[in-house]
Amino acid sequence: MTYKIFLTRLGNGLLVLLGVAIMNFTLVHMAPGDPAMIFAGEAGGGDETYVEQLRQDMGLDKPLVTQFAIYAGDLLRGDLGYSFRNQRDVASMIVERIPATLLLTMTAFGIALIIGIVFGMLGGWFRNTLLDRGLMIVTLVLYATPLFWLAMMFVLLFSVRLGWFPPFGMQSVLVPDAPLDRLLDIGRHLVLPAFSLGLFYAATYARLVRASVINVSNADFVKTARAKGVPGGRILRVHVLRNAILPVFSLASVHIGQLVGGAVLTETVFAWPGIGRLMFDAILQRDYPVILGVFLTTGLLVILVNIVTDLLYRIVDPRIEHTAGN
Amino acid sequence: MFSKETLTVTRRTALLGATALLTLPRIGLAQAAPVDGGRLILIARPEPATLGLGLNLQAPTIYVGGKIFESLLTYSSDLAPMPSLATSWSISEDGLTYRFELRQNATWHDGTPFTSADVVFTADDMMRSSHPRWKLLAETYVERIEADGDFAVVFTLKEPFSAFIYAFELSSLPIMAKHVYEGTDYRTNPANNAPIGTGPFKFVSWNRGQSIELERYEDYWDETPAHLDQVTFLVIPDAASRETAFEQQIVDVLRPGDVEGFVARRLSEADDVIMTTMGEEFYAPHAFIQMNLRKPPFNNLKIRQAVMHAVDREFISNNIWFGMASPATGPVSSRTAFYEPDVTPYPFDIEKARGLVADSGLSGDDLKVTLTPLPYGQQWDRTAEYIAQQLTQAGLDVSIRGVDVSGWAQALSTWEFDLALNYTYQYAHPALGVARHYLSSNIIQGTPAANNEGYSDPEVDRLFAEAANSVDTEETQRLYSEAQKRLVDDVALGWIFEMRSPTIYRDTTNEVVTSAIGVMDTMKATWKAA
Amino acid sequence: MKNILKNTSLAIGLALLALILVIAVFAHVFYPVSPWQSAATPLLEPFSQSGLPLGSDMLGRDVAAGIAYGARVSLTVGVVSTIISVTLGVTIGAVAGFYGGVLDNLLMRFTELFQTVPQFAMAVVFVAIFSPSLVTIVLAISLVSWPPVARLVRGEVMSLKSREFVKAGIVLGESESGLIFRHILPNAVSPIVVMASLMVATAILTESALSFLGLGDRNMISWGYMIGASRTMLRDAWWLSVFPGLAIVVTVVAVNLIGEGFEKALNPQAHGERKA
């Protein structure tokens, strides 16, 4: 049953990926810039024969449809293409950046979940108290703060003024040898980027969790539990929490894509060696194969996350809880 | 013949001594003997696409590659040639034969001996097909390139070309290994990402998005190899982070452009920080407003004169570039050979500019223009905004086009612009870095570094051609002076400033800038106090 | 109690937004000189000279003037891109929900496609490729923000379709467009309004991020641009990035408060109808 659903979802996902490939391929090739000419210009200039030679080398002299056919054929063989600019295989360029981006986005996501759930539970449980109001104002402001601005302020405060955390990069220049020190070193570098990326989502989740806590507390099964004399803390943990987190799950799958998008900014400000920056550099250089490769990879990531959250959703389905409560 | 020219250059540089003195590096603590060891940390900005020097001529590739590769010569800050892979050289009386004696004990980083075959392969084969500047030079002037035994190379020219001695700088002709590249597709050769050179440092690793590691090459040809054990290039794409990295002593040296003038000035106020604007004499970057002369309004001389009068070049140099620039007077930088200071001046006078626009007889849509800015950071952005404002005040209707680097290159390369900001390297000699922007034969598409404005004057063509062929220094000066006067009268381009970009380092680091190409050079003499 | 609460957020939000709107609309009255024009000595601190309450930037331009004119860009981008994406989203969502079947399936795959690609990255690519201008920025933001609307509307339409009043319409022989526009959409208006107000906020943030990266309209001063332009001067001239940043925060807070106010005001009503 679940297995069959999983397969359908996977099939759908692959279809969507094909769409992503076509859409982005069309988009980037509609661009007015000629990559060969740009490449020549940066190399110090060249005459027309030089540019024409480059165009052939880059495979840009063929009709667009042929170019796509070649590209699609390569994709089917698992080949994301070749970056002429970087003289490297696109797949390997992306693969080496994935761990950094996963580390950053997953940490940010974790921070967002923890802060969001804690704030939301507190706000929802103690609703309309001073604590609730305070939390609401904090989340309202966080939700309205541009990510890049928050990042700038973090660096100014925690790195330049206080010197607590390094301002950029993922590792120190002299990477410590001991594995534990190495991990700590990366951890210290991770703090500022992860928080500046995660706080926006923390605010989102806090509001969501608060609303659903209020919603769930009014639900019959909670009222029943209360009437039965179950202690408040237990109700909060057992009944409310599980149900209140569900909407976060469904939103989270949408947010994975957004997080990767936000990583473009965070990774640029913090010199984090991830996919977001690879992408931004590629855009500035009109490195089409890399741009397309990043879109496909992140698309695949989003689809996989969607499937996983879907399965998780089934595991913690509210109806199961509901019947159990009754 | 050659020494005479060097003398002229030296004298000219001496005249500029007053300016140079202000920016000479403060001498550090007592100059002790160099200390061996240590790691020098620099910034790769932006991260190079490849380290295949000669195939990619962007600054970061030259910066990193310059420690790994060498050319035949390097140049002192007064632009005199100095030995590098060539130990000595001679030029025939008729100016047609250039002979270089080569190092006999140099080796590639994989242990293979370096010979004349590498030089001939690089100059006659590899760079002819992949280095646009060398390609043009070789096709125009070089008759043949031959080895004379294992350790001498002879270049025979078709006609005299006195600037040829400046063609052996690192980025102009980096010597590549024949045994690595011959018979391969140069652009996809794996060595481009793990280079093998003859320089004082050899490539160790490249951690994409983070850092590039080099280490001292122990079998370097010089009896004293590099002092430093390691050179690390950190990838730091963000300007504010680069500033912090230097302040927190993570990074040792900031090369020109790593931080903006404003920050450079502040950083250099610290007692232990040294700032110098030396080390750019060979490139002498020269900034200008490119005006498309093919159509109104810039086909009208009055409008071009108005542009010159409307823009306060002192203000740009001092307030936007924070003193890291100096107003330009014409097409040749005051740091390049054959500079002519006595040309028509265009003092800042917004009223006069307004009058000229009114007198031009143009109005309405003819005065509507777009400005394509150079997207190379804050200072260029400010410069574009300032120029747009000034020209608007003079009576033009200016809007700024939003472009990234690719869009900018595209606009210039295809001549689809009205006004654009641009700058050029002068490569020490007008025949190499200046003439290309004005020769009618160089009105070509596909590069932002040609005669993109569409300037055409047979007399200027003649003057440049004769000057390039002349072997007499005084005659050359006369021809170049005349060309400069004509170009300035015509306002072929709107020259704004000569960049005086700062190199910044701590006083514990020594011998950072030792030649006319500054930090781009090998840094074999650089050492850090223990 | 509930009424007061909902009114406060709505009231504060509306008041703030009205203030920003007045500043935006009358920017040229308050500051007749272009915000790009030097007005004073460069880098004056706030309140150090009368008439320059927020100081001047590196070219001596008035920061307060920049903020006033920047409000125009933020509000324009926020509102216009939301109108476009809501129109797109409602159309696609209503068609998919109403007709169902293969068409629904196709449209939903299409929607998923846009949700699969990281939104901000997509906007960056779009703007960079088609060169930054107010038009490309608005289009890019619209392009990446319609899918949630489509999904929402589709859901609403599907659930309303089986309702009696719609069935009655079908029996009475109303045209399909009549059904969608006269009967179904009016009933789905409240969640759309709430979502739209949040989209305005997101659009303002996205525009500022694009401008920060140097992908703004170079002829219109905007808050994100002001922050990006003074980024390296943060330590020496804090006011150049702090004030535009606050302007963004205040505007987005205002819009969010309005959205929240709407939600509180409209939801009970919608609930009531659903139960009916």
CSV table of C-alpha atoms in Angstrom, one decimal, chain A:
chain,number,residue,atom,x,y,z
A,1,MET,CA,0.0,0.0,0.0
A,2,THR,CA,2.6,2.6,1.2
A,3,TYR,CA,5.0,1.0,-1.3
A,4,LYS,CA,2.6,1.6,-4.2
A,5,ILE,CA,2.1,5.2,-3.2
A,6,PHE,CA,5.8,5.7,-2.9
A,7,LEU,CA,6.3,4.5,-6.5
A,8,THR,CA,3.6,6.7,-7.8
A,9,ARG,CA,5.1,9.7,-6.1
A,10,LEU,CA,8.5,8.8,-7.4
A,11,GLY,CA,7.1,8.5,-10.9
A,12,ASN,CA,5.4,11.9,-10.6
A,13,GLY,CA,8.6,13.3,-9.2
A,14,LEU,CA,10.6,12.2,-12.2
A,15,LEU,CA,8.0,13.7,-14.5
A,16,VAL,CA,8.3,17.0,-12.7
A,17,LEU,CA,12.1,16.8,-12.9
A,18,LEU,CA,11.9,16.4,-16.7
A,19,GLY,CA,9.7,19.5,-16.7
A,20,VAL,CA,12.3,21.3,-14.6
A,21,ALA,CA,15.0,20.4,-17.1
A,22,ILE,CA,12.9,21.6,-20.1
A,23,MET,CA,11.8,24.8,-18.4
A,24,ASN,CA,15.2,25.8,-17.2
A,25,PHE,CA,16.9,24.8,-20.4
A,26,THR,CA,14.6,27.1,-22.3
A,27,LEU,CA,14.9,29.9,-19.8
A,28,VAL,CA,18.7,30.0,-19.7
A,29,HIS,CA,19.0,29.7,-23.5
A,30,MET,CA,16.6,32.6,-23.9
A,31,ALA,CA,19.2,34.7,-22.2
A,32,PRO,CA,20.6,37.5,-24.4
A,33,GLY,CA,24.2,36.9,-23.4
A,34,ASP,CA,26.4,34.8,-25.6
A,35,PRO,CA,28.5,32.7,-23.2
A,36,ALA,CA,31.3,32.2,-25.8
A,37,MET,CA,31.7,35.9,-26.3
A,38,ILE,CA,31.7,36.5,-22.5
A,39,PHE,CA,34.3,33.8,-22.1
A,40,ALA,CA,36.4,35.4,-24.8
A,41,GLY,CA,36.0,38.8,-23.3
A,42,GLU,CA,37.2,37.6,-19.9
A,43,ALA,CA,40.2,35.8,-21.5
A,44,GLY,CA,41.3,39.2,-22.7
A,45,GLY,CA,39.4,39.4,-25.9
A,46,GLY,CA,39.6,37.7,-29.2
A,47,ASP,CA,38.6,38.0,-32.8
A,48,GLU,CA,35.6,36.4,-34.4
A,49,THR,CA,37.3,33.2,-35.4
A,50,TYR,CA,38.3,32.8,-31.8
A,51,VAL,CA,34.8,33.3,-30.5
A,52,GLU,CA,33.4,31.0,-33.2
A,53,GLN,CA,35.9,28.3,-32.2
A,54,LEU,CA,34.8,28.7,-28.5
A,55,ARG,CA,31.1,28.4,-29.6
A,56,GLN,CA,31.8,25.1,-31.3
A,57,ASP,CA,33.8,23.8,-28.3
A,58,MET,CA,31.0,24.7,-26.0
A,59,GLY,CA,28.4,23.1,-28.3
A,60,LEU,CA,26.5,26.4,-28.8
A,61,ASP,CA,26.7,26.4,-32.6
A,62,LYS,CA,24.0,23.8,-32.9
A,63,PRO,CA,20.2,24.4,-33.0
A,64,LEU,CA,18.6,24.7,-29.6
A,65,VAL,CA,16.5,21.5,-30.0
A,66,THR,CA,19.7,19.5,-30.9
A,67,GLN,CA,21.4,21.0,-27.9
A,68,PHE,CA,18.5,19.9,-25.7
A,69,ALA,CA,18.5,16.4,-27.2
A,70,ILE,CA,22.1,16.1,-26.4
A,71,TYR,CA,21.6,17.4,-22.9
A,72,ALA,CA,18.7,15.1,-22.2
A,73,GLY,CA,20.6,12.1,-23.6
A,74,ASP,CA,23.5,12.9,-21.2
A,75,LEU,CA,21.0,13.3,-18.3
A,76,LEU,CA,19.6,9.9,-18.9
A,77,ARG,CA,23.1,8.5,-18.5
A,78,GLY,CA,23.4,10.4,-15.3
A,79,ASP,CA,25.7,12.9,-16.8
A,80,LEU,CA,24.9,16.5,-15.8
A,81,GLY,CA,27.2,17.9,-18.5
A,82,TYR,CA,30.5,19.7,-18.6
A,83,SER,CA,31.4,23.1,-17.4
A,84,PHE,CA,33.5,24.6,-20.1
A,85,ARG,CA,34.3,27.5,-17.9
A,86,ASN,CA,35.6,25.6,-15.0
A,87,GLN,CA,36.9,22.8,-17.2
A,88,ARG,CA,35.2,20.3,-15.0
A,89,ASP,CA,32.4,17.8,-14.8
A,90,VAL,CA,29.2,19.5,-13.5
A,91,ALA,CA,28.2,16.5,-11.5
A,92,SER,CA,31.5,16.5,-9.5
A,93,MET,CA,31.3,20.2,-9.0
A,94,ILE,CA,27.9,19.8,-7.5
A,95,VAL,CA,28.6,16.7,-5.5
A,96,GLU,CA,31.5,18.3,-3.7
A,97,ARG,CA,29.3,21.2,-2.6
A,98,ILE,CA,26.3,19.1,-1.4
A,99,PRO,CA,27.6,18.3,2.1
A,100,ALA,CA,28.2,21.9,3.0
A,101,THR,CA,24.7,23.0,1.8
A,102,LEU,CA,23.1,20.0,3.5
A,103,LEU,CA,24.9,20.8,6.8
A,104,LEU,CA,23.9,24.4,6.6
A,105,THR,CA,20.3,24.0,5.6
A,106,MET,CA,19.6,21.0,7.9
A,107,THR,CA,21.1,22.8,10.9
A,108,ALA,CA,19.1,25.9,10.1
A,109,PHE,CA,16.0,23.7,9.7
A,110,GLY,CA,16.7,22.1,13.0
A,111,ILE,CA,17.1,25.5,14.7
A,112,ALA,CA,13.9,26.7,13.1
A,113,LEU,CA,12.0,23.6,14.3
A,114,ILE,CA,13.3,23.7,17.8
A,115,ILE,CA,12.8,27.4,18.4
A,116,GLY,CA,9.6,27.4,16.4
A,117,ILE,CA,8.1,24.5,18.4
A,118,VAL,CA,9.2,25.8,21.8
A,119,PHE,CA,8.0,29.3,21.1
A,120,GLY,CA,4.8,28.1,19.6
A,121,MET,CA,4.0,25.7,22.4
A,122,LEU,CA,4.7,28.3,25.0
A,123,GLY,CA,2.7,31.0,23.2
A,124,GLY,CA,-0.2,28.6,22.5
A,125,TRP,CA,-0.3,27.1,26.0
A,126,PHE,CA,0.0,30.4,27.8
A,127,ARG,CA,-2.0,32.3,25.2
A,128,ASN,CA,-2.8,35.9,25.7
A,129,THR,CA,-0.4,36.3,28.6
A,130,LEU,CA,2.5,38.7,28.6
A,131,LEU,CA,4.9,35.9,27.5
A,132,ASP,CA,2.7,35.1,24.6
A,133,ARG,CA,2.5,38.7,23.5
A,134,GLY,CA,6.3,39.1,23.8
A,135,LEU,CA,6.9,36.0,21.8
A,136,MET,CA,4.5,37.1,19.2
A,137,ILE,CA,6.3,40.4,18.8
A,138,VAL,CA,9.6,38.7,18.5
A,139,THR,CA,8.4,36.4,15.8
A,140,LEU,CA,6.6,39.2,14.0
A,141,VAL,CA,9.9,41.1,13.8
A,142,LEU,CA,12.0,38.1,12.9
A,143,TYR,CA,9.5,37.2,10.2
A,144,ALA,CA,9.9,40.7,8.7
A,145,THR,CA,13.7,40.9,8.9
A,146,PRO,CA,15.6,40.4,5.6
A,147,LEU,CA,17.9,37.5,5.9
A,148,PHE,CA,21.0,39.3,4.5
A,149,TRP,CA,20.5,42.2,6.9
A,150,LEU,CA,20.2,39.9,9.9
A,151,ALA,CA,23.4,38.2,8.7
A,152,MET,CA,25.2,41.5,8.5
A,153,MET,CA,24.2,42.5,12.0
A,154,PHE,CA,25.2,39.0,13.3
A,155,VAL,CA,28.6,39.4,11.9
A,156,LEU,CA,29.0,42.9,13.2
A,157,LEU,CA,27.9,41.9,16.7
A,158,PHE,CA,29.1,38.4,17.3
A,159,SER,CA,32.2,38.3,15.1
A,160,VAL,CA,33.6,41.8,14.7
A,161,ARG,CA,32.7,43.2,18.1
A,162,LEU,CA,32.6,40.2,20.4
A,163,GLY,CA,34.8,37.8,18.5
A,164,TRP,CA,32.8,34.8,19.5
A,165,PHE,CA,32.4,33.2,16.1
A,166,PRO,CA,34.4,33.3,12.8
A,167,PRO,CA,32.8,35.7,10.3
A,168,PHE,CA,33.1,33.5,7.2
A,169,GLY,CA,34.1,30.2,5.8
A,170,MET,CA,33.4,26.6,6.9
A,171,GLN,CA,36.8,25.7,8.3
A,172,SER,CA,39.8,27.5,9.7
A,173,VAL,CA,42.8,27.9,7.5
A,174,LEU,CA,44.8,25.5,9.7
A,175,VAL,CA,42.3,22.7,10.0
A,176,PRO,CA,42.9,20.9,13.3
A,177,ASP,CA,44.0,17.3,12.9
A,178,ALA,CA,42.0,15.7,15.7
A,179,PRO,CA,38.6,14.7,14.4
A,180,LEU,CA,36.8,16.2,17.5
A,181,ASP,CA,38.6,19.6,17.1
A,182,ARG,CA,37.8,19.6,13.4
A,183,LEU,CA,34.1,19.0,14.2
A,184,LEU,CA,34.2,21.8,16.8
A,185,ASP,CA,35.9,24.1,14.3
A,186,ILE,CA,33.2,23.5,11.7
A,187,GLY,CA,30.6,23.9,14.4
A,188,ARG,CA,31.9,27.3,15.3
A,189,HIS,CA,31.8,28.4,11.7
A,190,LEU,CA,28.3,27.1,11.4
A,191,VAL,CA,26.6,29.1,14.1
A,192,LEU,CA,26.1,32.4,12.5
A,193,PRO,CA,25.0,31.3,9.0
A,194,ALA,CA,22.7,28.6,10.4
A,195,PHE,CA,21.0,31.0,12.8
A,196,SER,CA,20.6,33.8,10.2
A,197,LEU,CA,19.1,31.3,7.8
A,198,GLY,CA,17.0,29.5,10.4
A,199,LEU,CA,15.4,32.3,12.4
A,200,PHE,CA,13.0,33.4,9.6
A,201,TYR,CA,11.6,29.9,9.5
A,202,ALA,CA,11.6,29.7,13.3
A,203,ALA,CA,9.2,32.6,13.3
A,204,THR,CA,7.0,30.9,10.8
A,205,TYR,CA,6.9,27.7,12.7
A,206,ALA,CA,6.3,29.4,16.0
A,207,ARG,CA,3.2,31.1,14.7
A,208,LEU,CA,2.0,27.9,13.1
A,209,VAL,CA,2.5,25.8,16.1
A,210,ARG,CA,0.9,28.4,18.4
A,211,ALA,CA,-2.2,28.5,16.2
A,212,SER,CA,-2.5,24.8,16.1
A,213,VAL,CA,-1.9,24.4,19.8
A,214,ILE,CA,-4.8,26.7,20.3
A,215,ASN,CA,-6.8,24.8,17.8
A,216,VAL,CA,-6.0,21.4,19.2
A,217,SER,CA,-6.6,22.4,22.8
A,218,ASN,CA,-10.1,23.2,21.9
A,219,ALA,CA,-10.6,19.9,20.2
A,220,ASP,CA,-12.9,17.4,21.8
A,221,PHE,CA,-10.3,14.8,22.7
A,222,VAL,CA,-8.2,17.3,24.6
A,223,LYS,CA,-11.3,18.5,26.4
A,224,THR,CA,-12.1,14.9,27.2
A,225,ALA,CA,-8.6,14.3,28.5
A,226,ARG,CA,-8.9,17.4,30.7
A,227,ALA,CA,-12.2,16.3,32.0
A,228,LYS,CA,-10.7,12.9,32.8
A,229,GLY,CA,-8.2,14.8,35.0
A,230,VAL,CA,-5.1,14.1,32.9
A,231,PRO,CA,-2.4,16.5,34.1
A,232,GLY,CA,-1.7,19.6,31.9
A,233,GLY,CA,1.9,18.8,31.1
A,234,ARG,CA,0.9,15.4,30.0
A,235,ILE,CA,-1.9,16.7,27.8
A,236,LEU,CA,0.6,19.1,26.3
A,237,ARG,CA,3.1,16.5,25.5
A,238,VAL,CA,1.0,13.5,24.5
A,239,HIS,CA,-2.0,15.1,22.8
A,240,VAL,CA,-1.3,18.6,21.8
A,241,LEU,CA,2.4,18.4,20.7
A,242,ARG,CA,2.0,15.6,18.3
A,243,ASN,CA,-1.0,17.1,16.7
A,244,ALA,CA,0.3,20.6,16.6
A,245,ILE,CA,3.5,19.6,14.9
A,246,LEU,CA,1.8,18.1,11.9
A,247,PRO,CA,1.2,21.3,10.0
A,248,VAL,CA,4.9,22.1,10.5
A,249,PHE,CA,5.7,18.8,8.7
A,250,SER,CA,3.6,19.6,5.7
A,251,LEU,CA,5.0,23.1,5.5
A,252,ALA,CA,8.5,21.9,6.0
A,253,SER,CA,8.6,20.0,2.7
A,254,VAL,CA,7.7,23.3,0.9
A,255,HIS,CA,10.4,25.0,2.9
A,256,ILE,CA,13.3,22.8,1.8
A,257,GLY,CA,13.3,24.4,-1.6
A,258,GLN,CA,13.1,27.8,0.0
A,259,LEU,CA,16.0,27.0,2.3
A,260,VAL,CA,18.2,26.1,-0.6
A,261,GLY,CA,17.2,29.4,-2.3
A,262,GLY,CA,17.9,31.3,0.9
A,263,ALA,CA,21.3,29.6,1.0
A,264,VAL,CA,22.2,31.6,-2.0
A,265,LEU,CA,22.2,34.7,0.2
A,266,THR,CA,23.6,33.1,3.3
A,267,GLU,CA,26.4,31.3,1.5
A,268,THR,CA,27.4,34.5,-0.3
A,269,VAL,CA,27.5,36.6,2.9
A,270,PHE,CA,29.3,33.9,4.9
A,271,ALA,CA,31.6,32.5,2.2
A,272,TRP,CA,30.0,29.1,2.8
A,273,PRO,CA,31.2,26.6,0.1
A,274,GLY,CA,27.8,25.2,-0.8
A,275,ILE,CA,25.5,24.8,-3.8
A,276,GLY,CA,23.9,28.2,-3.3
A,277,ARG,CA,27.2,30.0,-4.0
A,278,LEU,CA,28.1,27.7,-6.8
A,279,MET,CA,24.8,28.6,-8.3
A,280,PHE,CA,25.3,32.4,-7.9
A,281,ASP,CA,28.8,32.3,-9.3
A,282,ALA,CA,27.5,30.2,-12.2
A,283,ILE,CA,24.8,32.8,-12.9
A,284,LEU,CA,27.3,35.6,-13.0
A,285,GLN,CA,29.5,33.7,-15.3
A,286,ARG,CA,26.6,32.4,-17.5
A,287,ASP,CA,27.8,28.9,-16.9
A,288,TYR,CA,24.6,27.2,-18.1
A,289,PRO,CA,25.4,23.6,-17.5
A,290,VAL,CA,26.1,24.4,-13.8
A,291,ILE,CA,22.9,26.4,-13.4
A,292,LEU,CA,20.9,23.6,-14.9
A,293,GLY,CA,22.7,21.0,-12.9
A,294,VAL,CA,22.0,22.9,-9.6
A,295,PHE,CA,18.3,23.3,-10.5
A,296,LEU,CA,18.0,19.6,-11.2
A,297,THR,CA,19.9,18.5,-8.1
A,298,THR,CA,17.9,20.8,-5.8
A,299,GLY,CA,14.7,19.7,-7.6
A,300,LEU,CA,15.6,16.1,-6.9
A,301,LEU,CA,16.3,16.9,-3.3
A,302,VAL,CA,12.9,18.6,-2.9
A,303,ILE,CA,11.1,15.7,-4.4
A,304,LEU,CA,12.8,13.2,-2.2
A,305,VAL,CA,12.1,15.3,0.9
A,306,ASN,CA,8.5,15.6,-0.1
A,307,ILE,CA,8.2,11.8,-0.4
A,308,VAL,CA,9.9,11.3,3.0
A,309,THR,CA,7.7,13.9,4.8
A,310,ASP,CA,4.8,12.2,3.1
A,311,LEU,CA,5.7,8.9,4.6
A,312,LEU,CA,6.4,10.5,8.0
A,313,TYR,CA,3.1,12.2,7.8
A,314,ARG,CA,1.5,8.8,7.5
A,315,ILE,CA,3.3,7.6,10.5
A,316,VAL,CA,2.2,10.4,12.8
A,317,ASP,CA,-1.2,10.8,11.1
A,318,PRO,CA,-3.7,12.8,13.3
A,319,ARG,CA,-6.6,10.4,12.8
A,320,ILE,CA,-4.6,7.6,14.5
A,321,GLU,CA,-4.0,9.9,17.5
A,322,HIS,CA,-7.6,10.9,17.4
A,323,THR,CA,-9.1,7.5,17.6
A,324,ALA,CA,-6.6,6.6,20.3
A,325,GLY,CA,-7.6,9.7,22.2
A,326,ASN,CA,-11.2,8.7,22.1
